[in-house]
mmCIF file with all atom_site columns, C-alpha atoms in Angstrom:
data_model
loop_
_atom_site.group_PDB
_atom_site.id
_atom_site.type_symbol
_atom_site.label_atom_id
_atom_site.label_alt_id
_atom_site.label_comp_id
_atom_site.label_asym_id
_atom_site.label_entity_id
_atom_site.label_seq_id
_atom_site.pdbx_PDB_ins_code
_atom_site.Cartn_x
_atom_site.Cartn_y
_atom_site.Cartn_z
_atom_site.occupancy
_atom_site.B_iso_or_equiv
_atom_site.pdbx_formal_charge
_atom_site.auth_seq_id
_atom_site.auth_comp_id
_atom_site.auth_asym_id
_atom_site.auth_atom_id
_atom_site.pdbx_PDB_model_num
ATOM 1   C CA . UNK A 1 1   ? 184.334 -22.673 -14.514 1.00 55.00 ? 1   UNK A CA 1
ATOM 2   C CA . UNK A 1 2   ? 181.029 -23.702 -13.034 1.00 49.00 ? 2   UNK A CA 1
ATOM 3   C CA . UNK A 1 3   ? 179.186 -21.422 -10.668 1.00 51.00 ? 3   UNK A CA 1
ATOM 4   C CA . UNK A 1 4   ? 177.230 -22.513 -7.654  1.00 50.00 ? 4   UNK A CA 1
ATOM 5   C CA . UNK A 1 5   ? 175.784 -21.128 -4.466  1.00 54.00 ? 5   UNK A CA 1
ATOM 6   C CA . UNK A 1 6   ? 177.066 -22.021 -1.036  1.00 55.00 ? 6   UNK A CA 1
ATOM 7   C CA . UNK A 1 7   ? 173.637 -23.359 -0.149  1.00 52.00 ? 7   UNK A CA 1
ATOM 8   C CA . UNK A 1 8   ? 173.772 -25.927 -2.960  1.00 46.00 ? 8   UNK A CA 1
ATOM 9   C CA . UNK A 1 9   ? 176.327 -28.105 -1.218  1.00 46.00 ? 9   UNK A CA 1
ATOM 10  C CA . UNK A 1 10  ? 174.941 -30.999 0.780   1.00 43.00 ? 10  UNK A CA 1
ATOM 11  C CA . UNK A 1 11  ? 175.135 -30.760 4.539   1.00 42.00 ? 11  UNK A CA 1
ATOM 12  C CA . UNK A 1 12  ? 177.821 -32.891 6.028   1.00 47.00 ? 12  UNK A CA 1
ATOM 13  C CA . UNK A 1 13  ? 181.582 -33.032 5.695   1.00 56.00 ? 13  UNK A CA 1
ATOM 14  C CA . UNK A 1 14  ? 182.014 -29.512 4.368   1.00 67.00 ? 14  UNK A CA 1
ATOM 15  C CA . UNK A 1 15  ? 183.705 -28.302 7.526   1.00 76.00 ? 15  UNK A CA 1
ATOM 16  C CA . UNK A 1 16  ? 181.183 -25.549 8.244   1.00 83.00 ? 16  UNK A CA 1
ATOM 17  C CA . UNK A 1 17  ? 179.093 -25.364 11.374  1.00 88.00 ? 17  UNK A CA 1
ATOM 18  C CA . UNK A 1 18  ? 175.403 -24.447 11.000  1.00 89.00 ? 18  UNK A CA 1
ATOM 19  C CA . UNK A 1 19  ? 176.209 -20.891 12.163  1.00 90.00 ? 19  UNK A CA 1
ATOM 20  C CA . UNK A 1 20  ? 179.073 -20.599 9.673   1.00 89.00 ? 20  UNK A CA 1
ATOM 21  C CA . UNK A 1 21  ? 176.854 -21.943 6.905   1.00 89.00 ? 21  UNK A CA 1
ATOM 22  C CA . UNK A 1 22  ? 174.186 -19.347 7.755   1.00 91.00 ? 22  UNK A CA 1
ATOM 23  C CA . UNK A 1 23  ? 176.748 -16.520 7.798   1.00 90.00 ? 23  UNK A CA 1
ATOM 24  C CA . UNK A 1 24  ? 178.186 -17.733 4.497   1.00 90.00 ? 24  UNK A CA 1
ATOM 25  C CA . UNK A 1 25  ? 174.705 -17.668 2.959   1.00 92.00 ? 25  UNK A CA 1
ATOM 26  C CA . UNK A 1 26  ? 174.197 -14.071 4.184   1.00 93.00 ? 26  UNK A CA 1
ATOM 27  C CA . UNK A 1 27  ? 177.593 -13.076 2.798   1.00 93.00 ? 27  UNK A CA 1
ATOM 28  C CA . UNK A 1 28  ? 176.751 -14.687 -0.511  1.00 95.00 ? 28  UNK A CA 1
ATOM 29  C CA . UNK A 1 29  ? 173.495 -12.732 -0.774  1.00 95.00 ? 29  UNK A CA 1
ATOM 30  C CA . UNK A 1 30  ? 175.370 -9.482  -0.070  1.00 93.00 ? 30  UNK A CA 1
ATOM 31  C CA . UNK A 1 31  ? 178.010 -10.268 -2.662  1.00 94.00 ? 31  UNK A CA 1
ATOM 32  C CA . UNK A 1 32  ? 175.470 -11.282 -5.312  1.00 95.00 ? 32  UNK A CA 1
ATOM 33  C CA . UNK A 1 33  ? 173.507 -8.054  -4.689  1.00 94.00 ? 33  UNK A CA 1
ATOM 34  C CA . UNK A 1 34  ? 176.349 -5.587  -4.572  1.00 93.00 ? 34  UNK A CA 1
ATOM 35  C CA . UNK A 1 35  ? 179.629 -6.848  -6.005  1.00 93.00 ? 35  UNK A CA 1
ATOM 36  C CA . UNK A 1 36  ? 179.311 -5.848  -9.650  1.00 95.00 ? 36  UNK A CA 1
ATOM 37  C CA . UNK A 1 37  ? 177.755 -2.483  -8.811  1.00 91.00 ? 37  UNK A CA 1
ATOM 38  C CA . UNK A 1 38  ? 180.623 -1.684  -6.432  1.00 88.00 ? 38  UNK A CA 1
ATOM 39  C CA . UNK A 1 39  ? 183.361 -2.976  -8.729  1.00 89.00 ? 39  UNK A CA 1
ATOM 40  C CA . UNK A 1 40  ? 181.961 -1.008  -11.695 1.00 90.00 ? 40  UNK A CA 1
ATOM 41  C CA . UNK A 1 41  ? 181.970 2.155   -9.606  1.00 84.00 ? 41  UNK A CA 1
ATOM 42  C CA . UNK A 1 42  ? 185.458 1.632   -8.169  1.00 82.00 ? 42  UNK A CA 1
ATOM 43  C CA . UNK A 1 43  ? 187.510 -0.511  -10.571 1.00 81.00 ? 43  UNK A CA 1
ATOM 44  C CA . UNK A 1 44  ? 189.496 2.387   -11.966 1.00 78.00 ? 44  UNK A CA 1
ATOM 45  C CA . UNK A 1 45  ? 190.328 3.709   -8.484  1.00 78.00 ? 45  UNK A CA 1
ATOM 46  C CA . UNK A 1 46  ? 191.380 0.536   -6.692  1.00 80.00 ? 46  UNK A CA 1
ATOM 47  C CA . UNK A 1 47  ? 194.637 -1.288  -7.346  1.00 82.00 ? 47  UNK A CA 1
ATOM 48  C CA . UNK A 1 48  ? 193.187 -4.640  -6.272  1.00 84.00 ? 48  UNK A CA 1
ATOM 49  C CA . UNK A 1 49  ? 190.266 -4.796  -8.744  1.00 88.00 ? 49  UNK A CA 1
ATOM 50  C CA . UNK A 1 50  ? 191.686 -7.805  -10.581 1.00 91.00 ? 50  UNK A CA 1
ATOM 51  C CA . UNK A 1 51  ? 192.222 -9.652  -7.286  1.00 89.00 ? 51  UNK A CA 1
ATOM 52  C CA . UNK A 1 52  ? 188.694 -8.815  -6.150  1.00 90.00 ? 52  UNK A CA 1
ATOM 53  C CA . UNK A 1 53  ? 187.156 -10.103 -9.374  1.00 94.00 ? 53  UNK A CA 1
ATOM 54  C CA . UNK A 1 54  ? 189.344 -13.240 -9.385  1.00 94.00 ? 54  UNK A CA 1
ATOM 55  C CA . UNK A 1 55  ? 188.226 -13.860 -5.785  1.00 92.00 ? 55  UNK A CA 1
ATOM 56  C CA . UNK A 1 56  ? 184.614 -13.427 -6.869  1.00 95.00 ? 56  UNK A CA 1
ATOM 57  C CA . UNK A 1 57  ? 185.022 -16.055 -9.581  1.00 96.00 ? 57  UNK A CA 1
ATOM 58  C CA . UNK A 1 58  ? 186.804 -18.432 -7.185  1.00 94.00 ? 58  UNK A CA 1
ATOM 59  C CA . UNK A 1 59  ? 184.092 -17.934 -4.555  1.00 93.00 ? 59  UNK A CA 1
ATOM 60  C CA . UNK A 1 60  ? 181.420 -19.055 -7.010  1.00 95.00 ? 60  UNK A CA 1
ATOM 61  C CA . UNK A 1 61  ? 183.459 -21.830 -8.601  1.00 95.00 ? 61  UNK A CA 1
ATOM 62  C CA . UNK A 1 62  ? 182.094 -25.266 -7.698  1.00 91.00 ? 62  UNK A CA 1
ATOM 63  C CA . UNK A 1 63  ? 185.654 -26.678 -7.803  1.00 93.00 ? 63  UNK A CA 1
ATOM 64  C CA . UNK A 1 64  ? 186.760 -24.367 -4.984  1.00 92.00 ? 64  UNK A CA 1
ATOM 65  C CA . UNK A 1 65  ? 186.396 -26.069 -1.569  1.00 90.00 ? 65  UNK A CA 1
ATOM 66  C CA . UNK A 1 66  ? 183.414 -24.816 0.423   1.00 90.00 ? 66  UNK A CA 1
ATOM 67  C CA . UNK A 1 67  ? 185.435 -23.465 3.368   1.00 87.00 ? 67  UNK A CA 1
ATOM 68  C CA . UNK A 1 68  ? 187.606 -21.488 0.927   1.00 89.00 ? 68  UNK A CA 1
ATOM 69  C CA . UNK A 1 69  ? 184.526 -20.195 -0.888  1.00 91.00 ? 69  UNK A CA 1
ATOM 70  C CA . UNK A 1 70  ? 182.971 -19.127 2.423   1.00 91.00 ? 70  UNK A CA 1
ATOM 71  C CA . UNK A 1 71  ? 186.155 -17.265 3.427   1.00 88.00 ? 71  UNK A CA 1
ATOM 72  C CA . UNK A 1 72  ? 186.396 -15.495 0.079   1.00 90.00 ? 72  UNK A CA 1
ATOM 73  C CA . UNK A 1 73  ? 182.698 -14.665 0.270   1.00 92.00 ? 73  UNK A CA 1
ATOM 74  C CA . UNK A 1 74  ? 183.228 -13.065 3.704   1.00 89.00 ? 74  UNK A CA 1
ATOM 75  C CA . UNK A 1 75  ? 186.085 -10.912 2.379   1.00 87.00 ? 75  UNK A CA 1
ATOM 76  C CA . UNK A 1 76  ? 184.031 -9.890  -0.660  1.00 90.00 ? 76  UNK A CA 1
ATOM 77  C CA . UNK A 1 77  ? 181.003 -9.127  1.516   1.00 90.00 ? 77  UNK A CA 1
ATOM 78  C CA . UNK A 1 78  ? 183.200 -6.763  3.531   1.00 85.00 ? 78  UNK A CA 1
ATOM 79  C CA . UNK A 1 79  ? 184.244 -5.058  0.288   1.00 84.00 ? 79  UNK A CA 1
ATOM 80  C CA . UNK A 1 80  ? 180.588 -4.684  -0.734  1.00 86.00 ? 80  UNK A CA 1
ATOM 81  C CA . UNK A 1 81  ? 179.423 -3.300  2.626   1.00 80.00 ? 81  UNK A CA 1
ATOM 82  C CA . UNK A 1 82  ? 178.332 0.317   2.267   1.00 67.00 ? 82  UNK A CA 1
ATOM 83  C CA . UNK A 1 83  ? 179.684 1.154   5.734   1.00 61.00 ? 83  UNK A CA 1
ATOM 84  C CA . UNK A 1 84  ? 182.984 -0.188  6.934   1.00 50.00 ? 84  UNK A CA 1
ATOM 85  C CA . UNK A 1 85  ? 185.839 0.760   9.243   1.00 48.00 ? 85  UNK A CA 1
ATOM 86  C CA . UNK A 1 86  ? 187.371 3.181   6.747   1.00 51.00 ? 86  UNK A CA 1
ATOM 87  C CA . UNK A 1 87  ? 184.666 4.728   4.538   1.00 53.00 ? 87  UNK A CA 1
ATOM 88  C CA . UNK A 1 88  ? 185.447 4.350   0.846   1.00 49.00 ? 88  UNK A CA 1
ATOM 89  C CA . UNK A 1 89  ? 184.632 8.005   0.253   1.00 50.00 ? 89  UNK A CA 1
ATOM 90  C CA . UNK A 1 90  ? 188.035 9.102   1.571   1.00 51.00 ? 90  UNK A CA 1
ATOM 91  C CA . UNK A 1 91  ? 190.509 9.338   -1.305  1.00 52.00 ? 91  UNK A CA 1
ATOM 92  C CA . UNK A 1 92  ? 193.498 6.978   -1.082  1.00 53.00 ? 92  UNK A CA 1
ATOM 93  C CA . UNK A 1 93  ? 192.811 5.641   2.413   1.00 55.00 ? 93  UNK A CA 1
ATOM 94  C CA . UNK A 1 94  ? 189.163 4.698   1.960   1.00 60.00 ? 94  UNK A CA 1
ATOM 95  C CA . UNK A 1 95  ? 189.917 1.303   0.455   1.00 63.00 ? 95  UNK A CA 1
ATOM 96  C CA . UNK A 1 96  ? 192.801 0.465   2.797   1.00 67.00 ? 96  UNK A CA 1
ATOM 97  C CA . UNK A 1 97  ? 190.708 -1.767  5.041   1.00 68.00 ? 97  UNK A CA 1
ATOM 98  C CA . UNK A 1 98  ? 189.002 -3.437  2.058   1.00 69.00 ? 98  UNK A CA 1
ATOM 99  C CA . UNK A 1 99  ? 192.414 -4.128  0.556   1.00 71.00 ? 99  UNK A CA 1
ATOM 100 C CA . UNK A 1 100 ? 193.756 -5.537  3.823   1.00 73.00 ? 100 UNK A CA 1
ATOM 101 C CA . UNK A 1 101 ? 190.812 -7.912  4.291   1.00 73.00 ? 101 UNK A CA 1
ATOM 102 C CA . UNK A 1 102 ? 190.846 -9.155  0.708   1.00 73.00 ? 102 UNK A CA 1
ATOM 103 C CA . UNK A 1 103 ? 194.636 -9.510  0.513   1.00 75.00 ? 103 UNK A CA 1
ATOM 104 C CA . UNK A 1 104 ? 194.724 -11.442 3.805   1.00 78.00 ? 104 UNK A CA 1
ATOM 105 C CA . UNK A 1 105 ? 192.102 -13.845 2.464   1.00 78.00 ? 105 UNK A CA 1
ATOM 106 C CA . UNK A 1 106 ? 193.987 -14.206 -0.827  1.00 72.00 ? 106 UNK A CA 1
ATOM 107 C CA . UNK A 1 107 ? 197.299 -14.836 0.927   1.00 76.00 ? 107 UNK A CA 1
ATOM 108 C CA . UNK A 1 108 ? 195.748 -17.618 3.012   1.00 74.00 ? 108 UNK A CA 1
ATOM 109 C CA . UNK A 1 109 ? 193.892 -19.118 0.059   1.00 75.00 ? 109 UNK A CA 1
ATOM 110 C CA . UNK A 1 110 ? 196.157 -18.271 -2.858  1.00 73.00 ? 110 UNK A CA 1
ATOM 111 C CA . UNK A 1 111 ? 196.322 -21.817 -4.174  1.00 82.00 ? 111 UNK A CA 1
ATOM 112 C CA . UNK A 1 112 ? 192.560 -21.832 -4.681  1.00 88.00 ? 112 UNK A CA 1
ATOM 113 C CA . UNK A 1 113 ? 192.327 -18.654 -6.756  1.00 89.00 ? 113 UNK A CA 1
ATOM 114 C CA . UNK A 1 114 ? 193.574 -20.133 -10.007 1.00 93.00 ? 114 UNK A CA 1
ATOM 115 C CA . UNK A 1 115 ? 195.021 -18.688 -13.205 1.00 94.00 ? 115 UNK A CA 1
ATOM 116 C CA . UNK A 1 116 ? 191.604 -19.346 -14.808 1.00 96.00 ? 116 UNK A CA 1
ATOM 117 C CA . UNK A 1 117 ? 189.985 -17.075 -12.210 1.00 96.00 ? 117 UNK A CA 1
ATOM 118 C CA . UNK A 1 118 ? 192.550 -14.355 -12.977 1.00 94.00 ? 118 UNK A CA 1
ATOM 119 C CA . UNK A 1 119 ? 192.020 -14.740 -16.722 1.00 97.00 ? 119 UNK A CA 1
ATOM 120 C CA . UNK A 1 120 ? 188.271 -14.321 -16.211 1.00 97.00 ? 120 UNK A CA 1
ATOM 121 C CA . UNK A 1 121 ? 188.970 -11.295 -13.986 1.00 96.00 ? 121 UNK A CA 1
ATOM 122 C CA . UNK A 1 122 ? 191.156 -9.620  -16.627 1.00 96.00 ? 122 UNK A CA 1
ATOM 123 C CA . UNK A 1 123 ? 188.459 -10.232 -19.247 1.00 97.00 ? 123 UNK A CA 1
ATOM 124 C CA . UNK A 1 124 ? 185.829 -8.715  -16.930 1.00 96.00 ? 124 UNK A CA 1
ATOM 125 C CA . UNK A 1 125 ? 188.017 -5.661  -16.279 1.00 93.00 ? 125 UNK A CA 1
ATOM 126 C CA . UNK A 1 126 ? 188.490 -5.189  -20.013 1.00 93.00 ? 126 UNK A CA 1
ATOM 127 C CA . UNK A 1 127 ? 184.709 -5.323  -20.509 1.00 92.00 ? 127 UNK A CA 1
ATOM 128 C CA . UNK A 1 128 ? 184.182 -2.822  -17.663 1.00 90.00 ? 128 UNK A CA 1
ATOM 129 C CA . UNK A 1 129 ? 186.699 -0.418  -19.159 1.00 84.00 ? 129 UNK A CA 1
ATOM 130 C CA . UNK A 1 130 ? 185.092 -0.772  -22.596 1.00 85.00 ? 130 UNK A CA 1
ATOM 131 C CA . UNK A 1 131 ? 181.680 0.044   -21.060 1.00 84.00 ? 131 UNK A CA 1
ATOM 132 C CA . UNK A 1 132 ? 183.129 3.235   -19.523 1.00 74.00 ? 132 UNK A CA 1
ATOM 133 C CA . UNK A 1 133 ? 184.584 4.399   -22.858 1.00 69.00 ? 133 UNK A CA 1
#
């Protein structure tokens, strides 16, 4: 799996408007800054940790189409946001909105989050659990 940034793709037939490209770049910065910190802090409490990590890998995979990467990046940026509709501090219901956003993105884009992304996600979860032990 090769990683890339959304800004590395040439302008043109990527299907993103300039505004969408700018938003995708902002989302990418948020995800790069906060994803691993948030997932390390929450992985044991959220049932969708593997899906979130697989989405992360797909979002940075050069083989994933840009529009798909931008959509996954938006869902992951929502997960990373410190303030959202349902604060994550509330037990059980705090991650409901994060789950809904990420699962909706995954349902729409399921063919682009590959078994390789899930394998990498399981490996990352194993490493995270080993770090906690």
